[in-house]
Each structure stands twice: as C-alpha cells, then as structure tokens.
Amino acid sequence: WHERVDALLREPGTEEYLQQIHALDFAGPTEPLKTKLHLMSKINERPGPEGEVENFDWTQAFTHPDKDVRTLSLDLADSVGGESAARALVATGWSAGDLEAIPAYEGSAVLGALPDADLESLGSRLSGEYCLRLLHKRPALRAPAEAGIWRWIADSLETPRTNHSMGGTWCHYTKRDEALADFVARNGESVHEVIARVWADKRLRNNLLFDDGDSPSWPLLKALAPQQPDFVKRVWREAVAQERGLSFSSINGFPADLPPGPEFDDVRLEMLEDVHTDDRLFGFVRALQRKGHFGFLSDLIVERLGCDRPYDRAWAITLAGFLIPTDEAEAVWRTHLSRSPACGWLGEVYEVSRKSFAAALHMRCWYLALGEGTSEADAWCAFRLAQLETDDRYIDLVHAPPFLFENKADRVRWLNFLSPEGQEARKKARRAFGDTWLRGPRYRDVINGR
C-alpha cells in the first residue's frame, strides 16, 4: 500500500488549490460548504500551496448566516486572503468583541494583513490574544498592541462575574510566553498591582481560580515570576489550598511553567507531593522534564532513593519510571537503578516502573526509526512496532528535535492519516492507570504516605 500512498493522500498543487477555493458556493447548501472549508483548513495546517487568492468575494464568506462557515472562512482568509480579505472584513464592521476565542483570533489575524498605518486605528477591534502577536511581530504597533492587552486584562480579571464557564474553546498565540515576557518587562509594576488587587478582592479572585485557558492571568504570573517570586509562589499556594478537595485543574501544575533553578524548586516539590494518583504524577513528571527541569527531577530521585522510608524510595522509583526516555533519563536508570533495591513490595514497585521505562525506550527506538532514511515499507513496520508500547510520552518525543521529519512529506501524510490509531493506543494506556498510586491500589488517603 505504501507504493500507492501518494495517490491516496496527495495534496493539491497551488493552482488546483486556488481553483477549489473559487469553486466554493456560499449561496448553496451549508453542510457541503462546511465540508469543503474543513478540507481547506486542514490543507492550510501543513506546508503546502502558497499564494493569495484573487478576485474572490470575501464579503459573502464573512457575512454567511452559519457561524461555523464564518469561522472557517476567517481561517481560510488568514491563509490566502491577504489585504483584499482584510479590507472586506473591515467593511463588514467586524470586531472581536464578545466572539468566542477562535473566531476572535482568526478575524484579528485577517485584519493583520493590513499595513501598520491602517491597522493602528483598528486596535480596538482586535482580540487580546492577537495583540500579543502584534506586540511580538510588529514593534511599530506596540502602543495599540499594549492598549489591547490592557483591555483584555481588565475584561478578564478586573470585571466581577457571577459564573465562570469551563471547558470552552481557546486559541493561543504560539509565542505568547515571549510576548508576555516582553510586556511584563516593561509593565511589571503595573501588572503586579493589578493581580495583587484582583487576588485580594474576593469578588475578583475567582477570575484567577477558574481561569480555563482563555485569559492571560496565569501566563502573566509566569512572566512576573522573575520580578516577584515570593508573590507568585504565595498566589499559587493559596489558589491550590482554596481549590483542594473541590477540583483538579491546570493551576495545580503551574510550578512546571516557572523558570528553572532553585528559586522555584520548593513549589515544584510541593506540586509533586500534593498528588496521590499515578496518572497525575505521570503528567507532572512529563511536564517538568519537558519544560527544562530534568536536573530537579534527577536530583530528587537520587535523594529519595537514599532515604530510609520504603515509601520515599518507592516514590522515587515511580518518578523514574515516568521519565520521558531521553539519553539523560536512561543514564539515571543505568547509574542509580540498574538493580532492584529490595524484594517484597518495594521490589514490585521497582519491577513495574522498570517495565514502564523499558516500554518507553522501545517506543522511542521505533519512532526514531520512522525519521530515518528507510523505505516506506520499513517505516510502516516501525510505526506498527512503536504502537505495541505507547503512552502519552509519545507526544513529548515527537516534538523533540531528533523526531523532526525533514524531506519526508509522504511519510508525514500517511502518519497523519493513521494518527487515530495512535490516539486510541495512548487512550488505552491512560485507562490502564485506573485508580492507582505508586502503581498499586490507592486506599483513598487512609494511607497516603505523609
């Protein structure tokens, strides 16, 4: 089948792609139109046809009665609409306003095709998230970009709310941390004052506690951390204490986002010691390693392996079993965990963790083989072998430099085509955790190791 993969998954060339766009019928049935727009959106996600579509009536797309069609049209215009699409959107009176996160960002990105002189007067129409991109990419527009970010902060943090939606959609600028670091470097004192005022006000505090990824609150705290480490740590500790027993949110894992180094290792340790289920500990270990804290994890594992309590040693062994299988993680196992420390319960914990890390090494071996100059048939075999032992560490591996696929467009296409199989395999591994702690039964905190 690999010899026919190009015929099965071939993507259109530039001319064919532009013809398909011109063939879109915005006056026709809605569902077939949405299907075609989804196809255009998927093509735009990967490097492919480039160019700006000419002589296209963007107004009919932006004013379509169906909300999904309008959002997908904004996505299409961001990719190939250029300045003509931007001017058409301006003429409709479009504004990010109270729109959901994705159409707000996509529409702002369409307007972003305008020259600086034209876009400067439209700053109030842009979403706060897009203003981060503006700040980062177009220094001449710093003033309207910062004004938009301050409006976003006021709306999301300083406005009292009686309820907070959870589980909604969000859309993040890929370089948001860099943009916010720049913003806080220039406005750190004012940002500190705003967040301190919000945290002190019981009516406003929930805007931080129930942030579902659609506000700049915790990313601002992350950017503020080098200037105000004690304040940032206090807010996190109080937030976790207030939420304890009610829910488990991304706030609990916030210390993984803080800068590497001993300044914040105390809250990273508190973060790890505050969970008592294997699936959450697994997620935290991966997050810490992925975000540059391997030294902290390695030192912690070695320290706890030397403790007297079997519980401490079991905890360290479990941490080691959850490591992303890098060369340095393999060195930890080779140097400190080459032999089982004891028989009985501790030996059982060791054996389960050893198998977990060995399975991750198996997965790494065969996913690396996918990036090599092998035939497509051999690559397919490597993919199948990798699927035998896979878990969420796959996500961490494929975003690391050794896994970048250069000059292998065909392989990337069929891997994307088969991605649902990998998702199901990882979901199965996730379910296998069950309700366990240190890879054994969890006794509902009757015995919790404290």
Coordinates of C-alpha atoms in Angstrom, one line a residue:
W1 CA 0.0 0.0 0.0
H2 CA 2.9 2.3 0.6
E3 CA 3.6 2.5 -3.1
R4 CA 0.1 4.0 -3.6
V5 CA 0.2 6.4 -0.6
D6 CA 0.8 9.4 -2.9
A7 CA -2.3 8.6 -4.9
L8 CA -4.4 8.1 -1.7
L9 CA -3.2 11.1 0.2
R10 CA -2.0 13.5 -2.5
E11 CA -2.5 17.2 -1.6
P12 CA -3.4 19.7 -4.4
G13 CA -0.9 22.0 -6.0
T14 CA -1.2 25.8 -5.8
E15 CA -3.3 26.2 -9.0
E16 CA -5.6 23.3 -8.1
Y17 CA -6.0 24.6 -4.6
L18 CA -6.9 28.1 -5.7
Q19 CA -9.4 26.6 -8.2
Q20 CA -11.1 24.7 -5.3
I21 CA -11.4 28.0 -3.4
H22 CA -13.1 29.8 -6.3
A23 CA -15.5 26.8 -6.6
L24 CA -16.8 27.3 -3.1
D25 CA -20.6 28.0 -3.3
F26 CA -21.6 30.3 -0.4
A27 CA -25.1 30.5 -1.7
G28 CA -25.6 26.8 -1.9
P29 CA -26.3 24.1 0.8
T30 CA -24.4 24.7 4.1
E31 CA -23.2 21.2 5.0
P32 CA -21.3 20.5 1.7
L33 CA -19.8 24.0 2.0
K34 CA -18.6 23.3 5.6
T35 CA -17.0 20.0 4.5
K36 CA -15.0 21.8 1.7
L37 CA -14.0 24.6 4.1
H38 CA -12.8 22.0 6.6
L39 CA -10.7 20.4 3.9
M40 CA -9.2 23.8 3.0
S41 CA -8.4 24.4 6.7
K42 CA -6.6 21.0 7.0
I43 CA -4.5 21.7 3.9
N44 CA -3.6 25.1 5.4
E45 CA -2.3 23.4 8.6
R46 CA 0.7 21.9 6.8
P47 CA 3.2 23.5 4.5
G48 CA 1.7 23.4 1.0
P49 CA 0.2 25.6 -1.6
E50 CA 1.1 29.3 -1.1
G51 CA -0.3 32.4 -2.7
E52 CA -3.0 35.0 -2.4
V53 CA -6.4 34.2 -4.0
E54 CA -7.5 37.0 -6.4
N55 CA -10.9 38.2 -7.5
F56 CA -12.7 36.4 -4.7
D57 CA -15.9 37.8 -2.9
W58 CA -14.8 37.6 0.7
T59 CA -17.9 39.5 1.9
Q60 CA -20.2 36.6 1.1
A61 CA -18.0 34.4 3.2
F62 CA -17.7 36.8 6.2
T63 CA -21.5 37.5 6.3
H64 CA -22.8 34.0 5.8
P65 CA -25.7 33.1 8.2
D66 CA -24.0 30.0 9.6
K67 CA -21.5 30.7 12.4
D68 CA -19.2 27.7 11.5
V69 CA -19.0 28.8 7.9
R70 CA -18.0 32.3 9.0
T71 CA -15.3 31.0 11.4
L72 CA -13.9 28.6 8.7
S73 CA -13.9 31.4 6.2
L74 CA -11.8 33.6 8.6
D75 CA -9.3 30.7 8.8
L76 CA -9.2 30.5 5.1
A77 CA -8.8 34.2 4.7
D78 CA -5.9 34.3 7.2
S79 CA -4.1 31.8 5.0
V80 CA -4.7 33.1 1.4
G81 CA -6.9 36.2 1.7
G82 CA -4.2 38.9 2.1
E83 CA -5.0 42.6 2.2
S84 CA -8.1 42.3 0.0
A85 CA -9.8 39.9 2.5
A86 CA -8.7 42.3 5.4
R87 CA -10.4 45.3 3.7
A88 CA -13.5 43.3 3.0
L89 CA -13.7 42.3 6.7
V90 CA -13.2 45.9 7.8
A91 CA -16.1 46.9 5.6
T92 CA -18.4 44.5 7.3
G93 CA -17.8 46.3 10.7
W94 CA -16.3 43.1 12.2
S95 CA -14.9 43.2 15.7
A96 CA -13.5 40.5 18.0
G97 CA -15.8 42.0 20.7
D98 CA -17.7 39.2 22.5
L99 CA -16.9 36.5 20.0
E100 CA -15.6 33.1 21.0
A101 CA -11.8 32.7 21.2
I102 CA -11.2 31.1 17.8
P103 CA -13.2 33.4 15.5
A104 CA -11.9 36.4 17.5
Y105 CA -8.3 35.4 16.9
E106 CA -8.8 34.3 13.3
G107 CA -10.6 37.5 12.4
S108 CA -7.9 39.6 14.1
A109 CA -5.3 37.7 12.1
V110 CA -7.2 38.5 8.9
L111 CA -7.1 42.2 9.8
G112 CA -3.4 41.7 10.5
A113 CA -2.7 41.7 6.7
L114 CA -3.3 45.5 6.7
P115 CA -0.3 47.9 6.7
D116 CA 0.7 49.4 10.0
A117 CA -0.8 52.8 9.2
D118 CA -4.3 51.2 8.6
L119 CA -4.2 48.6 11.4
E120 CA -3.2 51.1 14.1
S121 CA -6.6 52.7 14.0
L122 CA -8.3 49.3 14.3
G123 CA -6.7 48.2 17.5
S124 CA -9.9 48.2 19.5
R125 CA -11.3 45.6 17.1
L126 CA -8.6 43.0 17.8
S127 CA -8.6 40.2 20.3
G128 CA -6.3 40.4 23.3
E129 CA -4.5 37.2 22.3
Y130 CA -3.8 38.6 18.8
C131 CA -2.4 41.7 20.4
L132 CA 0.3 39.5 21.8
R133 CA 1.2 38.5 18.3
L134 CA 1.1 42.1 17.2
L135 CA 3.4 43.1 20.1
H136 CA 5.8 40.3 19.3
K137 CA 5.9 40.7 15.5
R138 CA 5.3 44.4 14.7
P139 CA 7.2 46.7 17.0
A140 CA 5.8 49.8 15.3
L141 CA 2.4 48.9 16.7
R142 CA 3.5 48.5 20.3
A143 CA 1.2 51.2 21.6
P144 CA -2.1 49.8 20.2
A145 CA -1.0 46.3 21.0
E146 CA -0.3 47.1 24.7
A147 CA -3.6 49.0 24.9
G148 CA -5.4 45.9 23.6
I149 CA -3.6 43.7 26.2
W150 CA -4.6 46.0 29.0
R151 CA -8.2 45.9 27.8
W152 CA -8.0 42.1 27.8
I153 CA -6.6 42.1 31.4
A154 CA -9.4 44.5 32.5
D155 CA -12.1 42.4 30.9
S156 CA -10.9 39.0 32.1
L157 CA -9.5 39.8 35.5
E158 CA -11.0 43.1 36.8
T159 CA -14.6 42.5 35.8
P160 CA -16.8 40.8 38.6
R161 CA -18.6 37.7 37.4
T162 CA -21.3 35.6 38.9
N163 CA -20.4 32.4 37.0
H164 CA -17.4 31.1 35.0
S165 CA -17.7 28.8 32.0
M166 CA -15.4 25.7 32.0
G167 CA -14.4 23.5 29.1
G168 CA -14.7 26.2 26.4
T169 CA -12.6 26.6 23.3
W170 CA -9.4 28.7 23.5
C171 CA -6.8 29.9 20.9
H172 CA -3.3 30.8 21.9
Y173 CA -0.6 32.7 20.0
T174 CA 2.3 30.2 19.7
K175 CA 4.8 32.7 21.1
R176 CA 2.6 34.0 23.8
D177 CA 5.2 33.5 26.6
E178 CA 7.8 35.5 24.7
A179 CA 5.3 38.3 24.1
L180 CA 4.1 38.4 27.7
A181 CA 7.6 38.4 28.9
D182 CA 8.3 41.5 26.8
F183 CA 5.0 43.1 28.0
V184 CA 5.8 42.4 31.7
A185 CA 9.4 43.5 31.4
R186 CA 8.1 47.0 30.5
N187 CA 5.0 47.0 32.7
G188 CA 5.9 44.7 35.6
E189 CA 5.0 47.0 38.4
S190 CA 1.6 47.8 37.0
V191 CA 0.9 44.1 36.3
H192 CA 1.8 43.2 39.9
E193 CA -0.5 45.9 41.2
V194 CA -3.4 44.6 39.1
I195 CA -3.0 40.9 40.0
A196 CA -2.5 41.8 43.7
R197 CA -5.7 43.8 43.7
V198 CA -7.6 41.1 42.0
W199 CA -6.3 38.4 44.4
A200 CA -7.2 40.5 47.4
D201 CA -10.8 41.0 46.3
K202 CA -13.0 38.0 46.9
R203 CA -15.3 39.0 44.1
L204 CA -12.5 39.1 41.6
R205 CA -10.3 36.2 42.9
N206 CA -12.5 33.6 41.1
N207 CA -11.4 35.1 37.8
L208 CA -7.9 33.6 38.6
L209 CA -9.1 30.5 40.2
F210 CA -11.5 29.5 37.4
D211 CA -9.3 30.6 34.5
D212 CA -9.9 28.0 31.8
G213 CA -7.1 29.0 29.5
D214 CA -9.0 31.9 27.9
S215 CA -7.5 34.7 30.0
P216 CA -3.9 36.0 30.5
S217 CA -3.9 35.5 34.3
W218 CA -1.6 32.6 34.9
P219 CA 0.7 33.3 31.9
L220 CA 1.1 36.9 33.3
L221 CA 2.1 35.4 36.7
K222 CA 4.6 33.2 34.9
A223 CA 6.1 36.2 33.2
L224 CA 6.1 38.2 36.5
A225 CA 7.9 35.4 38.4
P226 CA 11.4 36.6 37.9
Q227 CA 10.5 40.1 39.3
Q228 CA 8.1 38.9 42.1
P229 CA 9.0 35.3 43.0
D230 CA 7.5 35.4 46.5
F231 CA 4.3 37.0 45.4
V232 CA 3.8 34.4 42.6
K233 CA 4.5 31.5 44.9
R234 CA 2.1 32.8 47.5
V235 CA -0.7 33.2 45.0
W236 CA -0.2 29.7 43.7
R237 CA -0.1 28.1 47.2
E238 CA -3.3 30.0 48.2
A239 CA -5.0 29.0 45.0
V240 CA -4.2 25.3 45.4
A241 CA -5.3 25.4 49.1
Q242 CA -8.6 27.1 48.2
E243 CA -9.3 24.5 45.5
R244 CA -8.2 21.4 47.4
G245 CA -10.9 18.8 47.7
L246 CA -13.1 20.6 45.1
S247 CA -11.3 20.1 41.7
F248 CA -8.0 19.5 40.0
S249 CA -7.1 22.0 37.3
S250 CA -4.2 23.2 35.3
I251 CA -3.4 25.6 38.2
N252 CA -2.0 22.6 40.2
G253 CA 0.7 22.1 37.6
F254 CA 1.7 25.8 37.3
P255 CA 5.1 25.4 39.0
A256 CA 6.3 23.4 36.0
D257 CA 5.9 26.6 34.0
L258 CA 8.1 28.7 36.3
P259 CA 11.8 29.4 35.4
P260 CA 14.3 26.5 36.1
G261 CA 16.6 26.9 39.1
P262 CA 16.4 26.6 42.9
E263 CA 14.3 29.8 43.2
F264 CA 11.1 27.8 42.4
D265 CA 12.2 24.2 43.2
D266 CA 10.3 24.4 46.6
V267 CA 6.9 24.9 44.9
R268 CA 7.8 22.2 42.3
L269 CA 8.4 19.8 45.1
E270 CA 5.1 20.8 46.7
M271 CA 3.3 20.2 43.4
L272 CA 4.6 16.7 43.2
E273 CA 4.0 15.8 46.8
D274 CA 0.4 17.1 46.6
V275 CA -0.8 14.4 44.2
H276 CA -1.7 10.8 45.2
T277 CA -2.7 9.2 41.9
D278 CA -0.3 7.8 39.3
D279 CA -1.9 9.4 36.3
R280 CA -1.5 12.9 37.8
L281 CA 2.1 12.2 38.9
F282 CA 2.8 10.9 35.4
G283 CA 1.6 14.1 33.9
F284 CA 3.6 16.3 36.3
V285 CA 6.8 14.4 35.8
R286 CA 6.4 14.7 32.0
A287 CA 5.6 18.4 32.3
L288 CA 8.7 19.1 34.5
Q289 CA 11.0 17.3 32.2
R290 CA 9.6 18.8 29.0
K291 CA 9.9 22.3 30.4
G292 CA 13.6 22.1 31.4
H293 CA 13.5 20.8 34.9
F294 CA 15.2 17.4 34.4
G295 CA 18.0 18.4 36.8
F296 CA 15.5 19.0 39.6
L297 CA 13.8 15.6 38.9
S298 CA 17.1 13.7 38.7
D299 CA 18.4 15.2 42.0
L300 CA 15.1 14.5 43.7
I301 CA 15.1 10.8 42.5
V302 CA 18.7 10.3 43.8
E303 CA 17.9 12.0 47.1
R304 CA 14.8 9.9 47.8
L305 CA 16.4 6.7 46.8
G306 CA 18.8 7.3 49.7
C307 CA 16.0 7.7 52.3
D308 CA 15.2 5.2 55.0
R309 CA 11.5 5.0 54.4
P310 CA 10.4 2.4 51.8
Y311 CA 7.7 4.9 50.8
D312 CA 10.2 7.5 49.8
R313 CA 12.2 5.0 47.8
A314 CA 9.0 3.7 46.1
W315 CA 8.1 7.3 45.2
A316 CA 11.5 7.9 43.7
I317 CA 11.3 4.7 41.7
T318 CA 7.9 5.6 40.4
L319 CA 9.1 9.1 39.4
A320 CA 12.0 7.4 37.4
G321 CA 9.5 5.1 35.7
F322 CA 7.6 8.1 34.4
L323 CA 10.5 9.9 32.8
I324 CA 10.5 10.8 29.1
P325 CA 13.0 8.3 27.6
T326 CA 15.9 10.7 26.8
D327 CA 19.6 9.8 27.0
E328 CA 19.9 11.6 30.3
A329 CA 16.9 9.8 31.7
E330 CA 18.4 6.5 30.6
A331 CA 21.6 7.5 32.4
V332 CA 19.7 7.9 35.7
W333 CA 18.4 4.3 35.4
R334 CA 21.8 3.0 34.4
T335 CA 23.6 4.8 37.3
H336 CA 21.1 4.6 40.1
L337 CA 18.5 1.9 39.3
S338 CA 20.3 -0.8 37.5
R339 CA 19.3 -3.4 40.1
S340 CA 16.2 -3.8 42.2
P341 CA 16.7 -2.3 45.6
A342 CA 14.7 -4.9 47.6
C343 CA 12.2 -7.8 47.4
G344 CA 8.6 -7.6 48.6
W345 CA 6.5 -4.5 47.9
L346 CA 9.4 -2.3 47.0
G347 CA 10.6 -4.9 44.5
E348 CA 7.2 -4.9 43.0
V349 CA 7.2 -1.1 42.6
Y350 CA 10.6 -1.3 41.0
E351 CA 9.6 -4.0 38.5
V352 CA 6.5 -2.1 37.4
S353 CA 8.5 1.1 37.0
R354 CA 11.4 -0.7 35.2
K355 CA 8.9 -2.2 32.7
S356 CA 7.3 1.2 32.2
F357 CA 10.6 2.9 31.3
A358 CA 11.7 0.0 29.2
A359 CA 8.4 0.3 27.2
A360 CA 9.1 4.0 26.7
L361 CA 12.6 3.2 25.4
H362 CA 11.0 0.7 23.0
M363 CA 8.6 3.3 21.7
R364 CA 11.5 5.8 21.3
C365 CA 13.6 3.4 19.4
W366 CA 10.9 2.7 16.8
Y367 CA 9.6 6.3 16.5
L368 CA 13.2 7.4 15.8
A369 CA 13.4 4.8 13.1
L370 CA 10.4 6.5 11.5
G371 CA 12.6 9.6 10.9
E372 CA 15.4 7.7 9.3
G373 CA 16.1 7.2 5.5
T374 CA 14.3 3.8 5.4
S375 CA 11.8 2.7 2.8
E376 CA 8.2 3.4 3.4
A377 CA 7.6 -0.3 4.0
D378 CA 10.2 -0.4 6.7
A379 CA 8.8 2.9 8.2
W380 CA 5.4 1.3 8.3
C381 CA 6.8 -1.7 10.2
A382 CA 8.5 0.7 12.7
F383 CA 5.2 2.5 13.2
R384 CA 3.5 -0.8 14.0
L385 CA 6.2 -1.8 16.4
A386 CA 6.0 1.5 18.2
Q387 CA 2.3 1.1 18.7
L388 CA 2.9 -2.1 20.7
E389 CA 4.2 0.0 23.6
T390 CA 3.0 3.6 23.5
D391 CA 1.7 6.1 26.0
D392 CA 1.5 9.9 26.3
R393 CA 5.2 10.2 26.3
Y394 CA 4.9 9.8 22.5
I395 CA 3.6 13.4 22.4
D396 CA 6.7 14.6 24.2
L397 CA 9.0 12.7 21.9
V398 CA 7.7 13.8 18.6
H399 CA 8.1 17.4 19.5
A400 CA 11.8 16.9 20.3
P401 CA 14.5 17.8 17.7
P402 CA 15.5 14.2 16.9
F403 CA 12.0 13.5 15.7
L404 CA 11.7 16.3 13.1
F405 CA 10.8 14.8 9.7
E406 CA 12.8 16.6 7.1
N407 CA 12.1 16.0 3.4
K408 CA 9.7 13.2 4.2
A409 CA 6.3 14.8 3.2
D410 CA 4.8 11.4 2.0
R411 CA 5.6 9.8 5.4
V412 CA 4.2 12.7 7.3
R413 CA 1.0 12.4 5.3
W414 CA 0.4 8.7 6.0
L415 CA 1.4 9.1 9.6
N416 CA -1.3 11.9 9.9
F417 CA -3.7 9.6 8.2
L418 CA -3.0 6.8 10.8
S419 CA -2.9 9.2 13.8
P420 CA -6.3 8.0 15.2
E421 CA -4.8 4.6 15.8
G422 CA -2.1 6.1 17.9
Q423 CA -4.6 8.2 19.8
E424 CA -6.6 5.1 20.6
A425 CA -3.5 3.2 21.8
R426 CA -2.5 6.1 24.1
K427 CA -6.0 6.3 25.4
K428 CA -5.8 2.6 26.3
A429 CA -2.6 3.2 28.2
R430 CA -4.2 6.1 30.0
R431 CA -7.1 3.9 31.2
A432 CA -4.6 1.3 32.4
F433 CA -3.6 3.6 35.2
G434 CA -7.0 3.2 36.7
D435 CA -7.2 4.5 40.3
T436 CA -3.7 3.6 41.4
W437 CA -0.9 5.1 43.5
L438 CA 2.7 4.0 43.2
R439 CA 1.3 1.6 40.6
G440 CA -0.8 -0.3 43.2
P441 CA -4.2 0.1 44.8
R442 CA -5.0 3.5 46.2
Y443 CA -6.5 3.4 49.6
R444 CA -8.5 6.6 49.4
D445 CA -6.0 8.5 51.5
V446 CA -6.2 6.3 54.6
I447 CA -2.6 5.5 53.8
N448 CA -1.2 8.4 51.9
G449 CA 2.5 8.4 52.8
R450 CA 2.5 11.7 54.6

